[in-house]
Coordinates of C-alpha atoms in Angstrom, one line a residue:
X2 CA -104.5 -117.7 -100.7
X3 CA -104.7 -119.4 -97.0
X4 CA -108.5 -118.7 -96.9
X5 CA -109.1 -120.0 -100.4
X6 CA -107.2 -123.2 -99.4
X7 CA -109.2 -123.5 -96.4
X8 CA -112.4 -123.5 -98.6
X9 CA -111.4 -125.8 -101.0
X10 CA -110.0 -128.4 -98.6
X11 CA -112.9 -129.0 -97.2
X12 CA -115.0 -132.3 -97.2
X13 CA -118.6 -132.5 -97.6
X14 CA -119.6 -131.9 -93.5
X15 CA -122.3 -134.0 -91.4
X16 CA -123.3 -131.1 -89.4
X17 CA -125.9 -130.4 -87.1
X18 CA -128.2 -129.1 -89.7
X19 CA -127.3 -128.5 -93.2
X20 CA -128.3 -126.2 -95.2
X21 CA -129.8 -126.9 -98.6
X22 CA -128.5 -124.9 -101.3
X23 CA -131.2 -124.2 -104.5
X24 CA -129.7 -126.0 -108.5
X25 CA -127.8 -123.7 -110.3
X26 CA -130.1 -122.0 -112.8
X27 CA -129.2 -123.2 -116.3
X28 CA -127.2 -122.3 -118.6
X29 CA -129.1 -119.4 -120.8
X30 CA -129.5 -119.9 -124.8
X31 CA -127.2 -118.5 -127.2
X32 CA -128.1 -114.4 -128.7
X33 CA -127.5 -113.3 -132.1
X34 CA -124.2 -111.0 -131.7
X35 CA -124.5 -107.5 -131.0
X36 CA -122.3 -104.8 -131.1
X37 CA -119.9 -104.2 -128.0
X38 CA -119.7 -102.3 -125.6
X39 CA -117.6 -101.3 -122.8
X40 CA -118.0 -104.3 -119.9
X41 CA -118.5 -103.1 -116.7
X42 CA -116.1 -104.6 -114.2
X43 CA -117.9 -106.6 -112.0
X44 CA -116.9 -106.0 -107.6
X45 CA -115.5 -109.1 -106.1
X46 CA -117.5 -110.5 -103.3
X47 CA -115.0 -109.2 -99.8
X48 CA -113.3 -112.5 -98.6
X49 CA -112.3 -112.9 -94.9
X50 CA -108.6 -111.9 -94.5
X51 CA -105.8 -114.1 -92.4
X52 CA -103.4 -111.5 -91.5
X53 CA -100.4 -113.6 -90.0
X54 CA -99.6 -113.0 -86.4
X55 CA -96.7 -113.9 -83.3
X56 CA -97.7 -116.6 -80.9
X57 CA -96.4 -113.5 -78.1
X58 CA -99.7 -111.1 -80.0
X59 CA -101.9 -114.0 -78.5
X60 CA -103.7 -113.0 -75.2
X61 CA -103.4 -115.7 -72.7
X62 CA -101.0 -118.6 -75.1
X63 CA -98.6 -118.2 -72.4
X64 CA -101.0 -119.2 -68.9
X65 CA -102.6 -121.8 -71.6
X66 CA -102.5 -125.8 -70.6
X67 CA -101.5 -126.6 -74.0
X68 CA -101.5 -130.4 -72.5
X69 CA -105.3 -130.4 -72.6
X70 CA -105.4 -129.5 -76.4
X71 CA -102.8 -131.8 -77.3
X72 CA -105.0 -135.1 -77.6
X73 CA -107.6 -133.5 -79.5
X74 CA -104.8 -131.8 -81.9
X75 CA -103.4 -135.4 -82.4
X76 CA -107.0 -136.7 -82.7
X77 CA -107.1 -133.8 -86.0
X78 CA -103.8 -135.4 -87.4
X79 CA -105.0 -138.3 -88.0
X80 CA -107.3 -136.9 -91.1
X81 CA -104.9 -133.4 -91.6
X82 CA -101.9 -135.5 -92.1
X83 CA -103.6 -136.9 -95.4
X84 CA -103.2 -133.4 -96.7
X85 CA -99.7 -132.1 -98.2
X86 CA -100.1 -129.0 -96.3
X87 CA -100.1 -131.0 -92.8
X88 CA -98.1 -134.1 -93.7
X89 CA -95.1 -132.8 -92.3
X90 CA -96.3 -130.9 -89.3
X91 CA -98.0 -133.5 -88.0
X92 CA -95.6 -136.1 -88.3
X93 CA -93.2 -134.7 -86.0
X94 CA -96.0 -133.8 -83.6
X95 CA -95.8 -138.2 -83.2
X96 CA -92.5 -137.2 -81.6
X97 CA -93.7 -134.8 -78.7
X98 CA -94.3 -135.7 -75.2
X99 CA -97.7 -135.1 -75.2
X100 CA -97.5 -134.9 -71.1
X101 CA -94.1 -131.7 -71.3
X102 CA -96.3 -128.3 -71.6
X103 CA -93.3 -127.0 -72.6
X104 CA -92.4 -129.7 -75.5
X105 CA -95.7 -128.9 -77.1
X106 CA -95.3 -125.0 -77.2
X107 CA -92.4 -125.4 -78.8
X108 CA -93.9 -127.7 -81.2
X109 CA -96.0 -124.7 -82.0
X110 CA -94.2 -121.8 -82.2
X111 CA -91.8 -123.8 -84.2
X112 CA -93.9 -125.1 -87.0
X113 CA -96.9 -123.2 -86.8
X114 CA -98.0 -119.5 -87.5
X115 CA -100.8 -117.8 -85.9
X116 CA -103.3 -116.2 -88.3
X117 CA -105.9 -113.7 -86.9
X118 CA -109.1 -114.2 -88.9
X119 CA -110.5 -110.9 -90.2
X120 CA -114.3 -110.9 -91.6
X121 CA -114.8 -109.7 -94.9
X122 CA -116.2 -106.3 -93.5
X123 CA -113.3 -105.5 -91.5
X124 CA -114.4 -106.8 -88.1
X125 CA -112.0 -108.9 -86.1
X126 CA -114.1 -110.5 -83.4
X127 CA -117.4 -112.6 -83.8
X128 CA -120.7 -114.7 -81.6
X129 CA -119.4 -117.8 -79.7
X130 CA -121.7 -119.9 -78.4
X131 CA -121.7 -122.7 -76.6
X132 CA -123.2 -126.7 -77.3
X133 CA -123.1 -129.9 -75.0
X134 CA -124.2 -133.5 -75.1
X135 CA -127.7 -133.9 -73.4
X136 CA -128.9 -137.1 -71.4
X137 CA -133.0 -137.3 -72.3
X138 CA -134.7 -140.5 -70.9
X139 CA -136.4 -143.1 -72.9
X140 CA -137.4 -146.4 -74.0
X141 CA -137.6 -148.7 -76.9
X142 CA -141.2 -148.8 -77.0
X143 CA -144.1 -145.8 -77.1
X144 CA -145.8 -145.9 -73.8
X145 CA -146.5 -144.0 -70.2
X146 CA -144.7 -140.9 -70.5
X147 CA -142.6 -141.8 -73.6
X148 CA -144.4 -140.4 -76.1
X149 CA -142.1 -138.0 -78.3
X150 CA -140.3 -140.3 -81.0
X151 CA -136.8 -139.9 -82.3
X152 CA -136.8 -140.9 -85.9
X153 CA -134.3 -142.6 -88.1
X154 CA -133.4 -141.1 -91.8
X155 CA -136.9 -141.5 -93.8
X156 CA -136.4 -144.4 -96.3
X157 CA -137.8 -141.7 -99.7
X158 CA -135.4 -138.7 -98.5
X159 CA -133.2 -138.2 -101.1
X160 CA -129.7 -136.3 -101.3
X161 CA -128.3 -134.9 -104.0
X162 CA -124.5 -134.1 -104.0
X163 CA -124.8 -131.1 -106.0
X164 CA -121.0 -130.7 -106.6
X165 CA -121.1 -134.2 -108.8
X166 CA -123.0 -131.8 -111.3
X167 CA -121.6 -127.9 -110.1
X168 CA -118.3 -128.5 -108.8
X169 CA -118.7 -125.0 -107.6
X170 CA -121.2 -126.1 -104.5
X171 CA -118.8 -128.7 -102.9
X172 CA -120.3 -129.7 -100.0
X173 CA -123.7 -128.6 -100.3
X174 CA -126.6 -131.4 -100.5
X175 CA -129.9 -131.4 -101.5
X176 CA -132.7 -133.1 -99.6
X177 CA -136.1 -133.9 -101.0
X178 CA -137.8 -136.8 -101.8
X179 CA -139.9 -138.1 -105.3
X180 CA -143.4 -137.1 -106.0
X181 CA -144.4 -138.8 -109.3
X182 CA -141.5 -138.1 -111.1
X183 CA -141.0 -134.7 -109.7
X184 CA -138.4 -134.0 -106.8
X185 CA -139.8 -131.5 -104.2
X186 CA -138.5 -130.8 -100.8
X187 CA -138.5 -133.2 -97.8
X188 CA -141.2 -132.2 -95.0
X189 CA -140.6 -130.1 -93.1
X190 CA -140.9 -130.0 -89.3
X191 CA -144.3 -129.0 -89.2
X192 CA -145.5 -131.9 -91.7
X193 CA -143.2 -134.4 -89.9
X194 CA -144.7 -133.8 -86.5
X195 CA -148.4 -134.4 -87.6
X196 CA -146.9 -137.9 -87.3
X197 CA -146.2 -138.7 -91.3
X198 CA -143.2 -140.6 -90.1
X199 CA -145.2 -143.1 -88.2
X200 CA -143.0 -146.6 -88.1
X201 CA -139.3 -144.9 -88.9
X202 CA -139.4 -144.2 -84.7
X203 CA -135.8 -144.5 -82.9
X204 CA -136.7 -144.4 -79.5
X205 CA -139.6 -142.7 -77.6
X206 CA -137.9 -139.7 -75.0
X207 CA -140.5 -138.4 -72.4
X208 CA -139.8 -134.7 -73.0
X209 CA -140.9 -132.8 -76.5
X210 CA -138.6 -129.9 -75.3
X211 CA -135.4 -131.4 -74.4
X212 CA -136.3 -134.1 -77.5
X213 CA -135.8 -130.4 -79.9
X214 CA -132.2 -129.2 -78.0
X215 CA -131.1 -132.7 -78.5
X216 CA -131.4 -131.8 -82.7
X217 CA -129.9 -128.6 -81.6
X218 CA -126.8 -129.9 -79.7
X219 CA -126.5 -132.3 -82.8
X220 CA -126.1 -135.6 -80.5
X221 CA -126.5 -137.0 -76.9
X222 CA -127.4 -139.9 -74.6
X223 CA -130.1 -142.1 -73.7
X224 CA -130.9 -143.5 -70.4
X225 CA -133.4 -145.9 -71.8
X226 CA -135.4 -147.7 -68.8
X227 CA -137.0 -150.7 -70.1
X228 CA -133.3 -152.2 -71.0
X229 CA -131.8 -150.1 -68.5
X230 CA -129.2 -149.3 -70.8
X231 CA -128.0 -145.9 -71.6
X232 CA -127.1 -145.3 -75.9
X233 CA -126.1 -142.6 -77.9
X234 CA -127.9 -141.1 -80.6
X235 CA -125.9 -139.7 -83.2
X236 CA -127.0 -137.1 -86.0
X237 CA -127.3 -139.1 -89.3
X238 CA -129.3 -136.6 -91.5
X239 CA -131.6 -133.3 -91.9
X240 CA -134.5 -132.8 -93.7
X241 CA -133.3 -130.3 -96.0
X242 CA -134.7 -126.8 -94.1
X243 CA -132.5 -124.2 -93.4
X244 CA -131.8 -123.9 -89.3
X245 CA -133.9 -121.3 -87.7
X246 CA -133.3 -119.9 -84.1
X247 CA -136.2 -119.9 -81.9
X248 CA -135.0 -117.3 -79.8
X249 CA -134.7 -115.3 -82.5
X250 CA -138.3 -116.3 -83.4
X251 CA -139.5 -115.1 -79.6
X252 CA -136.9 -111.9 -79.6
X253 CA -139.3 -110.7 -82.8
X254 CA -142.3 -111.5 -81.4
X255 CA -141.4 -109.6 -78.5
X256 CA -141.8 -112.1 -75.7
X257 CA -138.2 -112.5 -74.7
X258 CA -135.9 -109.4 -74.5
X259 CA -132.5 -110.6 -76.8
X260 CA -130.5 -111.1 -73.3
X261 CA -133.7 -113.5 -72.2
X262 CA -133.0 -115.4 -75.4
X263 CA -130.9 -118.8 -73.5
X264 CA -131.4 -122.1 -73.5
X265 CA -132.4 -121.5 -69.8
X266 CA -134.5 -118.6 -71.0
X267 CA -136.5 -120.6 -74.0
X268 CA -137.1 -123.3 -71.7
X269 CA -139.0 -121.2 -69.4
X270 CA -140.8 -119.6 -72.0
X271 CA -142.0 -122.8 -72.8
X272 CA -142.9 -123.7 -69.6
X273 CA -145.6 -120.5 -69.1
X274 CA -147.0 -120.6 -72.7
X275 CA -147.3 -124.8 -72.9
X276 CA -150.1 -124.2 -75.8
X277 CA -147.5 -122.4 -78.0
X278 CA -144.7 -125.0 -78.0
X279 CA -145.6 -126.4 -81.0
X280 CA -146.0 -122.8 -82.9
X281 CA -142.5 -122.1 -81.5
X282 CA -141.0 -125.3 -82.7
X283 CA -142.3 -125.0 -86.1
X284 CA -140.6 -121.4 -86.7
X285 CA -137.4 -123.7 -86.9
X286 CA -138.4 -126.3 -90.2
X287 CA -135.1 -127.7 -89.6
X288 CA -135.3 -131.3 -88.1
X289 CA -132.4 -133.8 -87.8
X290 CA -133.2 -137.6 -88.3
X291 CA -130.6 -140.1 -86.0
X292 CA -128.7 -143.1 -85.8
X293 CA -128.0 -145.4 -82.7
X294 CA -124.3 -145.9 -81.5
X295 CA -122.9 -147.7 -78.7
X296 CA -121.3 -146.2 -75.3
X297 CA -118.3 -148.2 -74.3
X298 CA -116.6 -145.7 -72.4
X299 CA -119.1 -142.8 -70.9
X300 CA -116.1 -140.4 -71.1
X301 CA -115.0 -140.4 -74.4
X302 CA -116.8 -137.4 -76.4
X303 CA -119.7 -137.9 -79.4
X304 CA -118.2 -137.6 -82.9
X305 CA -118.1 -134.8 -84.7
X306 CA -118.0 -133.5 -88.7
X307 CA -114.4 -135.2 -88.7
X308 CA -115.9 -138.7 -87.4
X309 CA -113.4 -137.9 -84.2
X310 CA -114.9 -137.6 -81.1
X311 CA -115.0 -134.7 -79.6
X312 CA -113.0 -133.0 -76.5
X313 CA -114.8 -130.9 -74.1
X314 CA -113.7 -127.6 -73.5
X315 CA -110.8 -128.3 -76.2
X316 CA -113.2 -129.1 -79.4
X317 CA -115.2 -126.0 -81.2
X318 CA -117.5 -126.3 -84.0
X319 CA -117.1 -123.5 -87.2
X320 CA -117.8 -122.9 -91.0
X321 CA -116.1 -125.0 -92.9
X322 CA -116.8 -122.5 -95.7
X323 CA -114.5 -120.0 -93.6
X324 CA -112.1 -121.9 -91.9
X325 CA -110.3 -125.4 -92.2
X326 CA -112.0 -127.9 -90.4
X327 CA -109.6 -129.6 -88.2
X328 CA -107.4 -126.7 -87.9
X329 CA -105.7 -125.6 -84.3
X330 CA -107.6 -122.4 -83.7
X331 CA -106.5 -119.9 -80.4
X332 CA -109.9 -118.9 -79.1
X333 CA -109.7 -115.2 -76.8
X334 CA -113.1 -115.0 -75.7
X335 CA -115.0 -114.5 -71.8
X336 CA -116.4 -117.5 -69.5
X337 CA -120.5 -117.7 -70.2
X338 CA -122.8 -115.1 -69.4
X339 CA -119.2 -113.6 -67.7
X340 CA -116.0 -111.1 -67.9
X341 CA -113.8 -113.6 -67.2
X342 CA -111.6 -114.5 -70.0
X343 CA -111.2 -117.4 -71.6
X344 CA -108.3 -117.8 -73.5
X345 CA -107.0 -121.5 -74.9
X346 CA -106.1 -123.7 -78.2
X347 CA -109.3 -125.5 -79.0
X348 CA -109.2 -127.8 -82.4
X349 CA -112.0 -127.2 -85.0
X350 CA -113.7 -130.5 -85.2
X351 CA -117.2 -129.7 -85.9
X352 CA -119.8 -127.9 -87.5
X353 CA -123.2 -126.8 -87.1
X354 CA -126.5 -125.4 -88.8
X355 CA -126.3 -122.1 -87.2
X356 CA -122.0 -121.9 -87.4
X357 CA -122.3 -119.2 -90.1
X358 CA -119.2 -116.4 -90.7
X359 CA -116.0 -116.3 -90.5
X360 CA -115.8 -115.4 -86.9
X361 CA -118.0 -118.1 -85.9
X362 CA -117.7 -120.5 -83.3
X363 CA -119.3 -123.1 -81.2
X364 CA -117.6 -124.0 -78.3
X365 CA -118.3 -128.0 -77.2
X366 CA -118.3 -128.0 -73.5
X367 CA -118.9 -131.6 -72.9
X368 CA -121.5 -134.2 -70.6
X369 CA -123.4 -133.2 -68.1
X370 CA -125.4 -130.5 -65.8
X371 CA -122.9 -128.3 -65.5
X372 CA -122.3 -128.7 -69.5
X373 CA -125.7 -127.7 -70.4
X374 CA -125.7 -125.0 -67.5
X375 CA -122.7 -123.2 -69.4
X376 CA -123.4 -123.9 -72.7
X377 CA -127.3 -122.7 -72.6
X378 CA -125.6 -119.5 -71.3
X379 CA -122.8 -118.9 -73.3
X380 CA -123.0 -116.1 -75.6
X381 CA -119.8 -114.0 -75.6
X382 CA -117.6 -111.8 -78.2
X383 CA -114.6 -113.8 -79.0
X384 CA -111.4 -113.6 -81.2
X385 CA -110.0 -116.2 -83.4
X386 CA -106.2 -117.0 -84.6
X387 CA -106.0 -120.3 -86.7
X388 CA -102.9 -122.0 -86.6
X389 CA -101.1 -123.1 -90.3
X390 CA -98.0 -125.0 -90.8
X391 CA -95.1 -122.6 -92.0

């Protein structure tokens, strides 16, 4: 009953990269009658399994700094509070010292139950991964070395909400755009980057390779340097195309080896085979349009699925098909491309393309070098409790 409320809870997501679902085929025409016979009971697809738990079964709650989760937790209330499930909890979570470690574990352990998610074949630990907001550098205008555009949403994509017609595919969209009177799939990348888009240019970075991570991260910053002014650019659409991995592309081929297959490892790749870029880029049709936001304050976080901003280190992305999306979530998984564990209370803020599974997860590790140095690498096992109100 918890997982089904999860599903059916959930909003309709601006991930990283959506993807598009095909219409429901139509309804067939009526037979003449015919005698009976004996139906066949049809299997039940397996569902993923909360099995309820004791915050004292958790590996690590205790050495936690709940503290550092706490702002991000409160951040989630302010959209899971609107929900009857929530209301309660997270109106006497206005009451807690946010500052007392030990106030806030109480809060927990007092109104909340750990649930260890179990996928529907049985396994209890998944893929985490790791994504981060990237600095590229830029200008307003094509020229010198800025010569790889970031586009805003095409002005003939069009979305279809395909749950106004088949309530059953909530939160899956539709992209395509008219031809006559016929709607066919939006471009994809391939098509886009012969330069169809000509005019709908954000900015112009000066890198082709860190210009595709940024659509894989989902957002990042700007430094642009004919304003000298650094922006954010914020996902604001997808073309439609289902996200495909590129290291999974090269791991097939057989030019990377599957532990070769990081951010670090692509990039290199790229760098020996500079003729193939383009062939590797189009194994991945996916491509994410964006929209310009402001930067106030350099430390706060872009937003995520839940229009919040994101935490580092305290913020994960999931499947909001799988798990609630704004949920508390205890995370036991290892440091990146380490044995080291990792063990803390992360919110589930986000979502992504490739988040896929019940035992999914995506862990945002904020701005920076050392950001992108841990998240290009991170690739662990992990375990996941998400936290319900009793």
């Amino acid at each position: 009953m918890l997982a089904l409320a999860a599903c059916t809870t959930t909003p309709i997501p601006p991930d990283h990269s959506a993807t598009p679902v095909p219409a429901a085929k139509p309804a067939q025409p009526a037979t003449p009658a015919t005698p009976a016979t004996p139906a066949t009971p049809s299997t039940a697809p397996a569902k993923l399994q909360l099995v309820p738990s004791t915050f004292s079964a958790l590996p690590g709650w205790d050495r936690d700094d709940v503290r550092a989760a706490w702002p991000a937790f409160m951040a989630s209330c302010t959209s899971l509070a609107k929900q009857a499930i929530w209301k309660e909890s997270c109106s006497i979570a206005r009451t807690v010292n946010g500052n007392d470690d030990k106030a806030i574990r109480t809060f927990f352990e007092a109104f909340m139950v750990p649930n260890q998610v179990v996928a529907p074949d049985g396994a209890t630990d998944g893929l985490v991964t790791g994504y981060y907001e990237p600095l590229l550098r830029g200008a307003r205008k094509r020229g010198g070395p800025y010569q790889t555009p970031l586009y805003k949403v095409p002005d003939d994509m069009i979305t279809v909400d395909l749950a106004s017609v088949y309530p059953d595919l909530k939160g899956m969209r539709l992209r395509g755009k008219l031809v006559g009177k016929k709607l066919v799939p939006y471009s994809s990348r391939a098509e886009i980057d012969t330069g169809e888009l000509k005019g709908k240019e954000l900015l112009w970075v000066d890198d082709p390779v860190e210009a595709f991570f940024l659509e894989v991260q989902g957002s990042g910053r700007v430094q642009l340097t004919d304003t000298q002014e650094t922006v954010r650019v914020a996902y604001a659409d997808q073309n439609g195309h289902p996200y495909k991995s590129i290291g999974k592309y090269l791991v097939e081929k057989g030019e990377l080896r599957l532990d070769q297959a990081s951010a670090q490892g692509i990039k290199a790749w790229i760098a020996g085979h500079p003729t193939r870029m383009q062939e590797l880029f189009n194994a991945n049709p996916s491509y994410v349009f964006f929209k310009e936001e402001r930067l106030p304050d350099p430390k706060i976080g872009p937003k995520g699925a839940m229009g919040l901003p994101l935490t580092p280190q305290r913020s994960v992305a999931i499947d909001p098909a799988q798990l609630p999306l704004g949920a508390p979530i205890f995370l036991n998984t290892t440091q990146a491309n380490s044995d080291i564990p990792m063990q803390r209370l992360v919110m589930a803020q986000d979502t992504g393309g490739a988040i896929r599974g019940a035992i999914r997860v995506d862990y945002f590790f904020g701005f920076g070098t050392e950001a992108a140095e841990n998240a290009g690498r991170m690739k662990q096992r992990g375990n996941v409790w998400v936290l319900l109100p009793k």
